[in-house]
């Protein structure tokens, strides 16, 4: 390990998303790790091999590479796509408006919505195994023909058959549990926190000790969600072995106990996390004792049920269960939207992005992706079992093959997915077209200021710069698109009224049509198109996940999703991929504490690395902060994070961040950068962004490109650098020198 010279100043660079190499961060071909491990480490140029690119004289350059926490292994990267609905549901609560979450209502609604996703996941596996295979396919000779792996199930009575197939959903739950637990060892095992967050929910202050450690919350939620999944399976199994939904008095009582256990799990989701392990054991021990006991009774009841009627339509109760979950999601989404909007309205002085509806928008995205995954799995299995035909009430299968009908809720999900894709594409195109003139006018004012006298021969180059600046403003125009998505998702879930009464798109079209069955057939084909569209999208995601096993480049692309989606702790869904900041932030804080004992440290964060740097600054004690400065560039802190996460990284937090480092903070940004921007932008007629006037000195705007004309010593004009690099400009070294001198 290389030792830092006594009283040496250090520039500690933190990279952004996509998992770049240490060589690229340091702009040096030969590097050596000086601290950390293979997952996340600190690197410097090898002694004797020269200095890092963009280094300032007298300042050692070090890089923190954390990208392997999300893109390090193929299994971890591919699992992010599998767990995407859970990840989105966990992200939803962090987008809430600023202000106190009174009674924890928003958190409770998000946890309940996450519980429906677990139920959806289990019902999807139940639909494939118990319904399509065990109930609808095996009893029909035409369906099990040429399938010896299914033919042997026909020898079993329907009750034992369903009991045996119930093992598959249990294994699926175990796999999802294992993925999250195994990945968490690398992300969350950095060390015990000095203090746990307050009981009953997270705080709004990233400076609180233990903010990034969610072990206690996740341990509590994981037990509840596993019990919730098992309970969903128990109810579906009992419904399948009870002829007509009604059985002997003992079986009716068992159904009541299983449903009551499900309700108990839902109640636990509404409660705050208990204080300490003892408080959690008070609830979880009886919960697991009851879950194991009821599960054993359910499996035993199914095994002893013998040859209950099967193969007649769908698995009893499954249609209603799928519709009920979709109905619950629709109701929760509507309530979440109302509560979030009223919460935002209570603070009218704030003007949050997306009108304060970031939480329900992300929740709708989680529900939509979960529905797409579920419908794809069920429909593709049904398509394979019925030899390529997708049946419906207008075009049923021959009697010898069997019905093989997925729940009506999935038909409506297919139509809603197709409508969301078409309308979303139309809204996006319209938004970009309508904003194009405004973005071009803004770009024209910028280039008139930066390049007042441009020769005629550089007019083409000037137009290219103008278009680059105009395109970099697209991020600010996506708000209407996301609002439209929330409306479409809500309307799609509104079809639960038809789900509950068992009316699918083709039946509704047949009832409304006046020209025979032509309208119904058209609706059937449109529904088929919707099924295939969402299936192709999901299959493309799965192919992308498979390619991550073979290609490190693909793995880095997929990891971008993880970098953005797993930054925040898991406080809603325990099956979401772990929070890598739970290791990165404490590790950075520990390294900086050690370096400041020998000299000043300039914490340099690029892009998303600036967010990690800001979170680290908020965790450092005052004795360490006295020798720390902050340099950000290409930073989305204000442009994206303060707008999407106003309760946690809003303007007040950014002002507090500047005060903690004594306003030893410089932020470099370009108008051509599509991601980064100023930290403290000031409107023409607005007051100062912070109480301290030093906030006005933080932002340093860089002209890009540096010139339109070709230098006499060069052969091409200066490039348009956009988001990278920044360290190659002289302003970067000037900022490092200034911050280092002020930190001494």
XYZ file of C-alpha atoms in Angstrom:
744
model
C 0.000 0.000 0.000
C 1.258 3.440 -0.886
C 1.603 5.863 2.026
C 0.514 9.454 1.637
C 3.377 11.880 2.271
C 3.106 13.933 5.437
C 1.131 17.160 4.997
C 0.270 16.139 1.415
C -2.784 17.627 -0.250
C -5.025 15.122 -2.026
C -7.566 15.489 -4.793
C -9.977 12.556 -4.360
C -11.969 11.923 -7.540
C -15.323 10.091 -7.481
C -16.690 8.923 -10.828
C -20.282 8.960 -12.053
C -22.546 6.191 -13.318
C -21.729 3.327 -15.722
C -18.746 1.977 -13.804
C -15.733 3.561 -15.521
C -12.249 2.231 -14.887
C -9.731 3.718 -12.480
C -7.444 4.391 -15.435
C -10.051 6.631 -17.018
C -10.821 8.468 -13.789
C -7.146 9.258 -13.298
C -6.486 9.680 -17.024
C -3.421 7.512 -16.518
C -2.571 4.094 -18.010
C -0.909 2.511 -14.959
C -2.656 2.596 -11.585
C -2.343 0.767 -8.282
C -4.935 0.243 -5.549
C -3.946 1.937 -2.296
C -7.044 1.123 -0.205
C -10.341 -0.743 -0.444
C -10.913 -3.984 -2.327
C -11.923 -5.262 -5.761
C -15.551 -4.192 -5.308
C -14.784 -0.595 -4.326
C -11.247 0.717 -4.057
C -9.015 3.778 -4.007
C -6.400 4.062 -6.767
C -3.377 6.215 -7.601
C -0.903 6.303 -10.468
C 1.897 3.822 -9.918
C 4.896 5.567 -8.327
C 7.428 6.550 -10.947
C 4.950 6.341 -13.843
C 4.002 10.015 -13.951
C 1.096 12.059 -12.640
C -2.605 11.752 -13.277
C -4.222 13.669 -16.103
C -5.317 17.136 -15.061
C -3.276 16.980 -11.843
C -2.437 20.203 -10.019
C 1.163 20.796 -8.976
C 1.742 19.716 -5.393
C -1.575 17.874 -5.110
C -1.708 14.072 -5.217
C -4.605 12.617 -7.208
C -6.552 9.619 -5.988
C -9.633 7.915 -7.473
C -12.456 6.112 -5.735
C -13.935 3.471 -8.037
C -17.300 2.213 -6.758
C -18.793 1.026 -10.053
C -18.210 -2.663 -9.316
C -20.776 -2.446 -6.534
C -23.462 -2.432 -9.234
C -21.641 -3.717 -12.327
C -19.141 -6.038 -10.715
C -20.738 -9.430 -11.391
C -23.100 -10.696 -14.067
C -25.490 -12.251 -11.533
C -25.832 -9.013 -9.601
C -26.349 -6.969 -12.761
C -28.902 -9.318 -14.314
C -30.833 -9.530 -11.049
C -31.492 -5.786 -11.249
C -33.683 -6.387 -14.299
C -35.514 -9.257 -12.604
C -36.140 -7.141 -9.513
C -36.974 -3.977 -11.454
C -40.589 -3.608 -10.173
C -39.391 -3.935 -6.580
C -36.614 -1.397 -7.174
C -39.048 1.148 -8.630
C -41.457 0.710 -5.721
C -38.624 1.332 -3.257
C -37.610 4.475 -5.160
C -41.121 5.942 -5.013
C -41.060 7.101 -1.382
C -37.863 9.090 -1.911
C -39.531 11.290 -4.549
C -42.102 12.640 -2.121
C -42.555 16.396 -1.634
C -40.734 18.199 1.187
C -42.348 18.501 4.562
C -43.120 16.144 7.390
C -44.879 12.903 6.474
C -47.592 13.227 9.095
C -48.507 9.880 10.676
C -46.196 8.223 8.126
C -49.122 8.038 5.694
C -47.069 8.229 2.493
C -44.656 5.585 3.751
C -47.535 3.308 4.756
C -49.213 3.612 1.333
C -45.933 2.874 -0.450
C -45.357 -0.197 1.731
C -48.865 -1.465 1.029
C -48.372 -0.974 -2.701
C -45.083 -2.864 -2.429
C -46.964 -5.676 -0.701
C -49.279 -5.975 -3.716
C -46.206 -6.389 -5.923
C -45.104 -9.372 -3.833
C -48.602 -10.826 -4.157
C -48.484 -10.184 -7.934
C -45.158 -12.005 -8.167
C -46.491 -15.043 -6.306
C -49.755 -15.058 -8.263
C -47.789 -15.053 -11.519
C -45.945 -18.231 -10.478
C -49.215 -19.703 -9.183
C -50.847 -18.896 -12.517
C -48.169 -20.773 -14.426
C -47.859 -23.804 -12.148
C -51.155 -24.411 -10.376
C -53.526 -22.860 -12.910
C -52.097 -23.341 -16.421
C -50.122 -26.541 -15.825
C -51.791 -28.334 -12.932
C -55.417 -27.333 -13.496
C -55.907 -26.451 -17.183
C -53.301 -28.413 -19.145
C -52.587 -31.751 -17.462
C -56.204 -33.043 -17.516
C -56.379 -32.646 -21.339
C -54.729 -35.223 -23.570
C -54.147 -32.717 -26.350
C -52.289 -30.351 -24.036
C -50.024 -32.907 -22.387
C -49.346 -34.737 -25.664
C -45.631 -35.062 -26.482
C -44.818 -33.635 -23.035
C -43.605 -36.504 -20.844
C -42.531 -34.048 -18.181
C -46.241 -33.223 -17.711
C -47.793 -36.598 -18.488
C -46.683 -38.171 -15.208
C -48.629 -35.491 -13.302
C -51.848 -36.863 -14.783
C -51.437 -39.990 -12.673
C -51.732 -37.876 -9.524
C -55.124 -36.785 -8.231
C -55.691 -33.057 -8.588
C -55.229 -32.327 -4.881
C -51.755 -33.907 -4.515
C -50.863 -32.507 -7.944
C -51.560 -28.943 -6.848
C -49.773 -29.531 -3.538
C -46.684 -30.771 -5.392
C -46.706 -27.838 -7.824
C -46.964 -25.429 -4.880
C -43.285 -26.086 -4.251
C -42.377 -23.981 -7.318
C -43.769 -20.655 -5.959
C -42.043 -21.374 -2.648
C -38.737 -21.879 -4.462
C -39.285 -18.676 -6.447
C -39.752 -16.758 -3.199
C -36.585 -18.324 -1.823
C -34.603 -17.367 -4.936
C -35.697 -13.724 -4.776
C -34.881 -13.647 -1.064
C -31.451 -15.186 -1.687
C -30.560 -12.710 -4.469
C -31.122 -9.718 -2.215
C -29.413 -11.274 0.795
C -26.363 -12.385 -1.168
C -25.884 -9.031 -2.893
C -26.289 -7.152 0.368
C -23.085 -8.675 1.731
C -21.023 -6.603 -0.688
C -23.110 -3.443 -0.393
C -24.132 -3.191 3.232
C -21.398 -5.079 5.053
C -18.988 -2.170 5.391
C -19.384 -1.845 9.130
C -21.961 -1.310 11.861
C -23.474 2.156 11.969
C -22.716 4.440 14.870
C -26.421 4.965 15.395
C -29.668 3.757 13.894
C -32.205 6.128 12.346
C -35.216 7.103 14.419
C -37.801 4.380 14.779
C -40.957 4.718 12.703
C -39.438 5.871 9.432
C -36.561 7.690 7.829
C -35.728 11.305 8.528
C -35.287 14.011 5.927
C -31.718 14.798 6.938
C -28.922 12.963 5.155
C -26.588 14.115 7.944
C -28.239 11.849 10.517
C -26.051 9.018 11.745
C -27.223 5.708 10.390
C -29.213 7.242 7.534
C -27.692 4.869 4.962
C -28.052 1.710 7.026
C -31.366 -0.065 6.505
C -30.651 -3.515 7.975
C -33.262 -3.224 10.724
C -35.989 -1.995 8.351
C -35.196 -4.579 5.683
C -35.068 -7.432 8.204
C -38.550 -6.496 9.407
C -40.051 -6.073 5.922
C -38.409 -9.217 4.525
C -40.081 -11.455 7.090
C -43.471 -9.868 6.415
C -43.188 -10.078 2.610
C -42.121 -13.719 2.663
C -45.048 -14.519 4.948
C -47.305 -12.488 2.662
C -46.150 -14.458 -0.381
C -46.638 -17.799 1.375
C -50.060 -16.692 2.559
C -51.066 -15.770 -1.001
C -50.023 -19.241 -2.137
C -51.941 -20.899 0.712
C -55.188 -19.139 -0.180
C -54.795 -19.977 -3.894
C -54.094 -23.644 -3.070
C -57.094 -23.955 -0.767
C -59.364 -22.348 -3.357
C -58.200 -24.895 -5.930
C -58.950 -27.944 -3.809
C -62.345 -26.704 -2.539
C -65.012 -27.698 -5.087
C -66.986 -24.612 -6.018
C -65.069 -22.613 -3.437
C -66.933 -24.344 -0.562
C -65.689 -27.421 1.271
C -66.126 -29.224 4.576
C -66.456 -27.113 7.740
C -62.831 -27.784 8.646
C -61.638 -26.653 5.253
C -63.798 -23.533 5.409
C -62.242 -22.741 8.772
C -58.766 -23.285 7.318
C -59.562 -20.865 4.491
C -60.681 -18.317 7.082
C -57.466 -18.753 9.058
C -55.323 -18.372 5.895
C -57.179 -15.210 4.863
C -56.906 -13.872 8.417
C -53.156 -14.443 8.347
C -52.955 -12.460 5.106
C -54.837 -9.600 6.740
C -52.436 -9.741 9.696
C -49.497 -9.336 7.297
C -51.176 -6.311 5.745
C -51.650 -4.791 9.199
C -47.960 -5.336 9.983
C -47.046 -3.438 6.801
C -48.973 -0.457 8.143
C -47.069 -0.416 11.443
C -43.765 1.438 11.959
C -40.606 -0.594 12.319
C -40.317 -1.741 15.958
C -37.502 -0.411 18.113
C -34.766 -3.002 18.370
C -34.743 -6.744 17.679
C -36.829 -7.506 20.764
C -39.740 -5.436 19.467
C -39.601 -7.131 16.079
C -39.504 -10.627 17.613
C -42.702 -9.884 19.491
C -44.550 -9.794 16.176
C -42.440 -11.989 13.895
C -42.226 -15.100 16.072
C -45.997 -15.652 16.236
C -46.261 -14.636 12.580
C -43.819 -17.309 11.450
C -45.228 -19.946 13.774
C -48.678 -19.308 12.327
C -47.354 -19.194 8.746
C -45.531 -22.524 9.036
C -48.488 -24.155 10.771
C -51.087 -22.899 8.292
C -48.864 -23.813 5.320
C -48.471 -27.375 6.601
C -52.227 -27.655 7.086
C -52.882 -26.285 3.602
C -50.486 -28.727 1.947
C -51.933 -31.568 3.988
C -55.486 -30.550 3.113
C -54.617 -30.427 -0.593
C -52.889 -33.820 -0.446
C -55.861 -35.440 1.277
C -58.387 -33.757 -1.005
C -57.805 -36.444 -3.601
C -59.454 -36.173 -6.978
C -61.240 -32.841 -6.703
C -62.813 -31.651 -9.971
C -60.202 -30.061 -12.229
C -59.748 -28.910 -15.764
C -63.136 -27.171 -15.814
C -62.268 -23.567 -16.617
C -59.696 -21.712 -14.568
C -58.393 -22.556 -11.132
C -61.197 -21.617 -8.707
C -60.539 -18.305 -7.028
C -57.510 -17.440 -9.151
C -59.435 -15.060 -11.422
C -60.821 -13.215 -8.428
C -57.423 -13.082 -6.693
C -55.709 -11.557 -9.735
C -58.534 -9.037 -10.154
C -58.486 -8.252 -6.438
C -54.766 -7.461 -6.444
C -55.160 -5.207 -9.488
C -58.117 -3.501 -7.794
C -56.060 -2.945 -4.633
C -53.242 -1.445 -6.692
C -55.660 0.897 -8.435
C -57.207 2.086 -5.173
C -53.817 2.537 -3.496
C -52.472 4.466 -6.462
C -55.447 6.842 -6.432
C -55.166 7.395 -2.672
C -51.392 7.881 -2.961
C -51.903 10.505 -5.667
C -54.468 12.401 -3.584
C -52.355 12.297 -0.412
C -49.181 13.335 -2.248
C -50.908 16.219 -4.022
C -52.494 17.499 -0.801
C -49.126 17.173 0.929
C -47.575 19.330 -1.794
C -50.472 21.804 -1.629
C -49.806 22.353 2.048
C -46.481 23.903 1.073
C -47.567 26.187 -1.760
C -44.367 28.210 -1.590
C -42.523 25.244 -3.078
C -42.732 24.525 -6.784
C -41.566 20.910 -6.979
C -40.926 19.112 -10.230
C -43.795 17.012 -11.633
C -46.219 19.079 -9.485
C -45.087 17.079 -6.473
C -46.416 13.828 -7.932
C -43.091 12.024 -8.237
C -44.098 9.396 -5.671
C -47.323 8.220 -7.399
C -45.635 8.417 -10.817
C -42.857 6.078 -9.710
C -45.380 3.839 -7.945
C -47.404 3.648 -11.175
C -44.213 2.713 -13.022
C -43.555 -0.101 -10.530
C -47.104 -1.437 -10.914
C -46.952 -1.184 -14.720
C -43.628 -3.004 -14.980
C -44.858 -5.666 -12.558
C -48.005 -6.151 -14.649
C -45.905 -6.398 -17.822
C -43.636 -9.046 -16.266
C -46.635 -11.011 -14.966
C -48.652 -10.881 -18.191
C -45.607 -11.845 -20.252
C -44.824 -14.865 -18.084
C -48.407 -16.146 -18.003
C -49.161 -15.534 -21.680
C -45.934 -16.961 -23.033
C -46.380 -20.137 -20.969
C -50.006 -20.410 -22.117
C -48.883 -19.832 -25.703
C -46.331 -22.643 -25.401
C -48.782 -25.056 -23.758
C -51.547 -24.586 -26.337
C -49.134 -25.041 -29.264
C -48.967 -21.412 -30.354
C -52.621 -20.367 -30.135
C -53.757 -17.648 -27.768
C -57.375 -18.495 -26.903
C -60.115 -16.119 -25.849
C -63.905 -16.295 -25.596
C -64.257 -15.373 -29.268
C -61.658 -17.909 -30.473
C -61.611 -20.789 -27.955
C -59.360 -23.820 -28.167
C -60.768 -27.176 -29.307
C -62.243 -29.199 -26.414
C -59.413 -31.700 -26.560
C -56.803 -29.017 -25.809
C -58.497 -27.257 -22.921
C -59.289 -23.594 -22.258
C -55.831 -22.346 -21.172
C -57.253 -18.928 -20.371
C -55.169 -16.457 -18.328
C -57.085 -14.154 -15.957
C -59.087 -11.307 -17.460
C -56.943 -8.831 -15.505
C -53.973 -9.702 -17.717
C -56.005 -9.056 -20.881
C -56.736 -5.559 -19.652
C -53.087 -5.154 -18.616
C -52.054 -5.956 -22.190
C -54.415 -3.329 -23.609
C -53.310 -0.775 -21.004
C -49.664 -1.468 -21.849
C -50.273 -0.941 -25.557
C -52.212 2.263 -24.870
C -49.476 3.547 -22.549
C -46.811 2.885 -25.185
C -48.713 4.574 -28.001
C -49.943 7.560 -26.003
C -46.608 7.964 -24.234
C -44.781 8.017 -27.567
C -47.241 10.564 -28.936
C -46.963 12.809 -25.845
C -43.162 12.624 -25.908
C -43.019 13.554 -29.586
C -45.498 16.406 -29.123
C -43.640 17.739 -26.081
C -40.287 17.761 -27.855
C -41.748 19.396 -30.962
C -43.597 22.100 -29.035
C -40.552 22.897 -26.907
C -38.104 22.875 -29.798
C -38.568 26.530 -30.705
C -38.235 27.652 -27.092
C -35.094 25.586 -26.594
C -33.591 26.972 -29.783
C -34.281 30.561 -28.709
C -32.514 29.917 -25.420
C -29.578 28.341 -27.254
C -29.418 31.304 -29.641
C -29.111 33.758 -26.732
C -26.303 31.685 -25.238
C -24.223 31.518 -28.415
C -24.761 35.229 -29.083
C -23.236 35.916 -25.687
C -20.379 33.425 -26.035
C -19.472 33.972 -29.689
C -20.408 37.563 -30.614
C -18.249 37.853 -33.739
C -18.255 34.661 -35.767
C -16.736 34.508 -39.258
C -19.040 33.390 -42.055
C -17.034 30.232 -42.594
C -17.857 29.106 -39.009
C -21.639 29.441 -39.404
C -22.065 25.675 -39.771
C -20.111 25.058 -36.596
C -22.204 27.676 -34.817
C -25.412 25.876 -35.835
C -24.052 22.601 -34.457
C -23.317 24.224 -31.097
C -26.801 25.744 -31.022
C -28.440 22.353 -31.660
C -26.271 20.725 -28.980
C -27.353 23.291 -26.388
C -31.002 22.954 -27.444
C -30.866 19.149 -27.117
C -29.238 19.406 -23.694
C -32.415 21.115 -22.417
C -34.632 18.098 -23.160
C -34.427 16.939 -19.533
C -36.493 19.907 -18.371
C -39.256 19.085 -20.867
C -40.062 15.549 -19.685
C -42.428 16.566 -16.888
C -45.627 16.473 -19.022
C -44.648 13.047 -20.345
C -44.415 11.596 -16.845
C -47.664 13.238 -15.775
C -49.348 11.708 -18.843
C -47.932 8.319 -17.861
C -49.530 8.599 -14.410
C -52.899 9.405 -15.986
C -52.635 6.495 -18.445
C -51.598 4.066 -15.711
C -54.493 5.195 -13.524
C -56.955 4.745 -16.382
C -55.501 1.307 -17.085
C -56.013 0.276 -13.483
C -59.556 1.651 -13.658
C -60.453 -1.424 -15.703
C -60.585 -3.324 -12.403
C -64.330 -2.695 -12.554
C -64.473 -5.112 -15.498
C -61.988 -7.509 -13.883
C -64.156 -7.961 -10.811
C -67.167 -9.017 -12.878
C -65.036 -11.119 -15.236
C -65.529 -9.138 -18.454
C -62.554 -9.074 -20.805
C -61.899 -6.772 -23.763
C -63.465 -9.181 -26.273
C -66.617 -9.716 -24.209
C -67.025 -5.965 -23.752
C -66.516 -5.414 -27.482
C -69.052 -8.130 -28.279
C -71.624 -6.486 -26.025
C -71.016 -3.014 -27.443
C -70.672 -4.019 -31.097
C -73.631 -3.820 -33.456
C -72.221 -5.604 -36.474
C -72.104 -9.227 -35.458
C -68.809 -10.339 -33.999
C -66.525 -8.209 -36.145
C -65.937 -5.655 -33.397
C -65.166 -8.429 -30.914
C -62.697 -10.077 -33.302
C -60.994 -6.727 -33.846
C -60.725 -6.255 -30.075
C -59.240 -9.756 -29.805
C -56.544 -8.960 -32.363
C -55.769 -5.600 -30.743
C -55.411 -7.376 -27.403
C -53.082 -9.914 -29.025
C -50.965 -7.050 -30.321
C -50.818 -5.556 -26.834
C -49.757 -8.912 -25.394
C -46.976 -9.268 -27.925
C -45.785 -5.679 -27.552
C -45.344 -5.875 -23.793
C -43.937 -9.390 -24.161
C -41.309 -8.204 -26.621
C -40.308 -5.369 -24.298
C -39.916 -7.752 -21.365
C -38.093 -10.316 -23.510
C -35.677 -7.599 -24.648
C -34.948 -6.838 -20.998
C -34.304 -10.508 -20.333
C -31.991 -10.734 -23.362
C -30.140 -7.704 -22.062
C -29.771 -9.433 -18.710
C -28.495 -12.601 -20.403
C -25.946 -10.627 -22.401
C -24.606 -9.145 -19.188
C -23.244 -12.621 -18.408
C -21.068 -12.507 -21.520
C -20.261 -8.844 -22.074
C -18.741 -6.497 -19.527
C -19.786 -3.571 -21.729
C -23.435 -4.665 -21.558
C -23.014 -5.126 -17.831
C -21.963 -1.487 -17.489
C -24.961 -0.348 -19.539
C -27.377 -2.310 -17.350
C -25.597 -1.047 -14.246
C -26.622 2.507 -15.136
C -30.135 1.531 -14.086
C -28.804 0.169 -10.817
C -26.647 3.226 -10.185
C -29.716 5.463 -10.356
C -32.258 3.118 -8.783
C -30.312 1.680 -5.847
C -28.735 4.862 -4.516
C -31.331 5.227 -1.747
C -31.798 2.796 1.181
C -34.497 0.140 0.939
C -37.370 1.215 3.167
C -40.372 -0.051 1.156
C -39.652 -3.352 -0.602
C -37.121 -5.813 0.862
C -36.593 -7.683 -2.436
C -35.235 -4.586 -4.188
C -31.494 -4.636 -5.013
C -29.423 -3.376 -2.070
C -28.313 0.232 -1.614
C -24.682 0.598 -2.698
C -24.392 3.994 -0.963
C -24.628 2.079 2.322
C -21.032 1.091 1.644
C -19.789 3.913 -0.607
C -20.696 6.816 1.684
C -19.181 5.408 4.931
C -16.141 4.176 3.014
C -15.531 7.586 1.492
C -16.007 9.240 4.883
C -13.498 6.900 6.508
C -10.879 7.432 3.791
C -11.283 11.217 3.902
C -10.943 11.196 7.676
C -7.634 9.366 7.349
C -6.329 11.644 4.593
C -7.188 14.898 6.399
C -4.895 13.852 9.252
C -2.012 14.398 6.788
C -3.220 17.327 4.718
C -6.157 19.039 3.010
C -8.505 17.038 0.794
C -10.420 18.252 -2.255
C -13.340 15.877 -2.788
C -13.925 15.945 -6.547
C -17.180 14.441 -7.839
C -18.212 14.057 -11.473
C -21.882 13.615 -12.441
C -23.539 11.132 -10.064
C -20.251 11.019 -8.151
C -21.044 14.567 -7.006
C -24.178 13.202 -5.303
C -22.088 10.609 -3.468
C -19.626 13.363 -2.554
C -22.420 15.566 -1.181
C -23.820 12.681 0.876
C -20.321 12.026 2.246
C -19.788 15.663 3.233
C -23.037 15.562 5.196
C -21.733 12.571 7.195
C -18.342 14.077 8.160
C -17.749 15.581 11.626
C -16.771 19.278 11.919
C -13.194 18.426 12.885
C -12.701 16.718 9.522
C -14.724 19.233 7.474
C -12.301 21.997 8.446
C -9.767 20.488 6.009
C -12.153 19.335 3.264
C -13.234 21.178 0.111
C -15.754 20.166 -2.526
C -15.353 20.314 -6.306
C -18.270 19.190 -8.483
C -18.584 19.169 -12.264
C -21.247 17.888 -14.616
C -23.316 17.662 -11.445
C -27.059 16.825 -11.448
C -27.418 17.877 -7.802
C -29.674 20.866 -8.476
C -30.896 20.118 -11.983
C -32.173 16.603 -11.233
C -31.805 15.509 -7.614
C -33.058 18.685 -5.925
C -36.132 18.576 -8.172
C -36.860 14.848 -7.982
C -35.939 14.414 -4.294
C -36.831 17.792 -2.736
C -37.402 16.306 0.724
C -33.819 15.015 0.925
C -31.616 16.993 -1.483
C -33.616 20.178 -1.880
C -32.261 23.751 -1.833
C -32.090 23.825 1.971
C -29.885 20.755 2.029
C -27.599 22.224 -0.630
C -27.250 25.453 1.346
C -26.449 23.414 4.459
C -23.873 21.482 2.443
C -22.101 24.691 1.426
C -22.094 25.975 4.981
C -20.556 22.764 6.311
C -17.467 23.159 4.115
C -17.254 26.908 4.749
C -18.294 27.517 1.135
C -15.059 25.955 -0.082
C -17.083 24.620 -2.997
C -16.749 25.119 -6.731
C -19.088 23.693 -9.365
C -18.065 23.611 -13.039
C -20.812 23.325 -15.631
C -21.474 23.779 -19.350
C -24.550 24.757 -21.321
C -23.931 21.794 -23.632
C -24.033 19.306 -20.754
C -27.317 17.331 -20.848
C -26.899 16.196 -17.218
C -24.983 18.767 -15.221
C -25.885 22.341 -14.401
C -25.457 25.119 -11.832
C -26.036 24.346 -8.175
C -27.365 27.760 -7.175
C -29.032 29.251 -10.258
C -30.435 32.721 -9.690
C -33.519 33.982 -11.452
C -33.398 37.606 -12.679
C -35.881 38.932 -10.089
C -35.245 36.399 -7.321
C -33.301 36.810 -4.138
C -30.061 35.007 -3.237
C -30.283 31.201 -3.308
C -28.952 30.940 0.253
C -28.655 33.215 3.246
C -24.883 33.299 2.810
C -23.824 35.425 -0.200
C -20.859 33.091 -0.731
C -23.276 30.729 -2.493
C -23.087 33.033 -5.499
C -19.403 32.127 -5.975
C -19.938 28.359 -6.175
C -20.918 28.011 -9.841
C -18.343 28.489 -12.584
C -19.701 28.333 -16.107
C -17.387 26.992 -18.800
C -17.846 27.977 -22.420
C -18.167 24.943 -24.659
C -16.575 24.653 -27.115
C -13.752 26.904 -26.054
C -13.589 28.364 -29.565
C -15.278 27.944 -32.935
C -12.199 28.655 -35.002
C -9.326 26.288 -35.641
C -6.172 27.130 -33.735
C -3.217 27.836 -36.036
C -1.307 25.001 -34.384
C -4.210 22.539 -34.753
C -6.014 20.880 -37.657
C -9.580 20.710 -36.290
C -11.701 23.062 -34.173
C -11.946 22.479 -30.413
C -14.415 19.660 -29.645
C -17.799 20.069 -27.998
C -17.088 18.279 -24.723
C -20.621 18.229 -23.223
C -20.517 15.995 -20.098
C -16.912 14.759 -20.169
C -14.066 15.588 -19.613
C -13.750 18.518 -17.228
C -10.322 17.907 -15.714
C -8.604 18.793 -19.017
C -9.548 22.477 -18.749
C -7.450 25.047 -16.933
C -10.438 26.140 -14.826
C -10.374 22.742 -13.158
C -6.769 23.089 -11.977
C -7.432 26.683 -10.878
C -10.354 25.499 -8.758
C -8.299 22.684 -7.190
C -5.482 25.088 -6.336
C -7.850 27.653 -4.833
C -9.693 25.070 -2.737
C -6.468 23.453 -1.554
C -5.011 26.762 -0.435
C -8.206 27.691 1.414
C -8.242 24.309 3.178
C -4.757 24.695 4.591
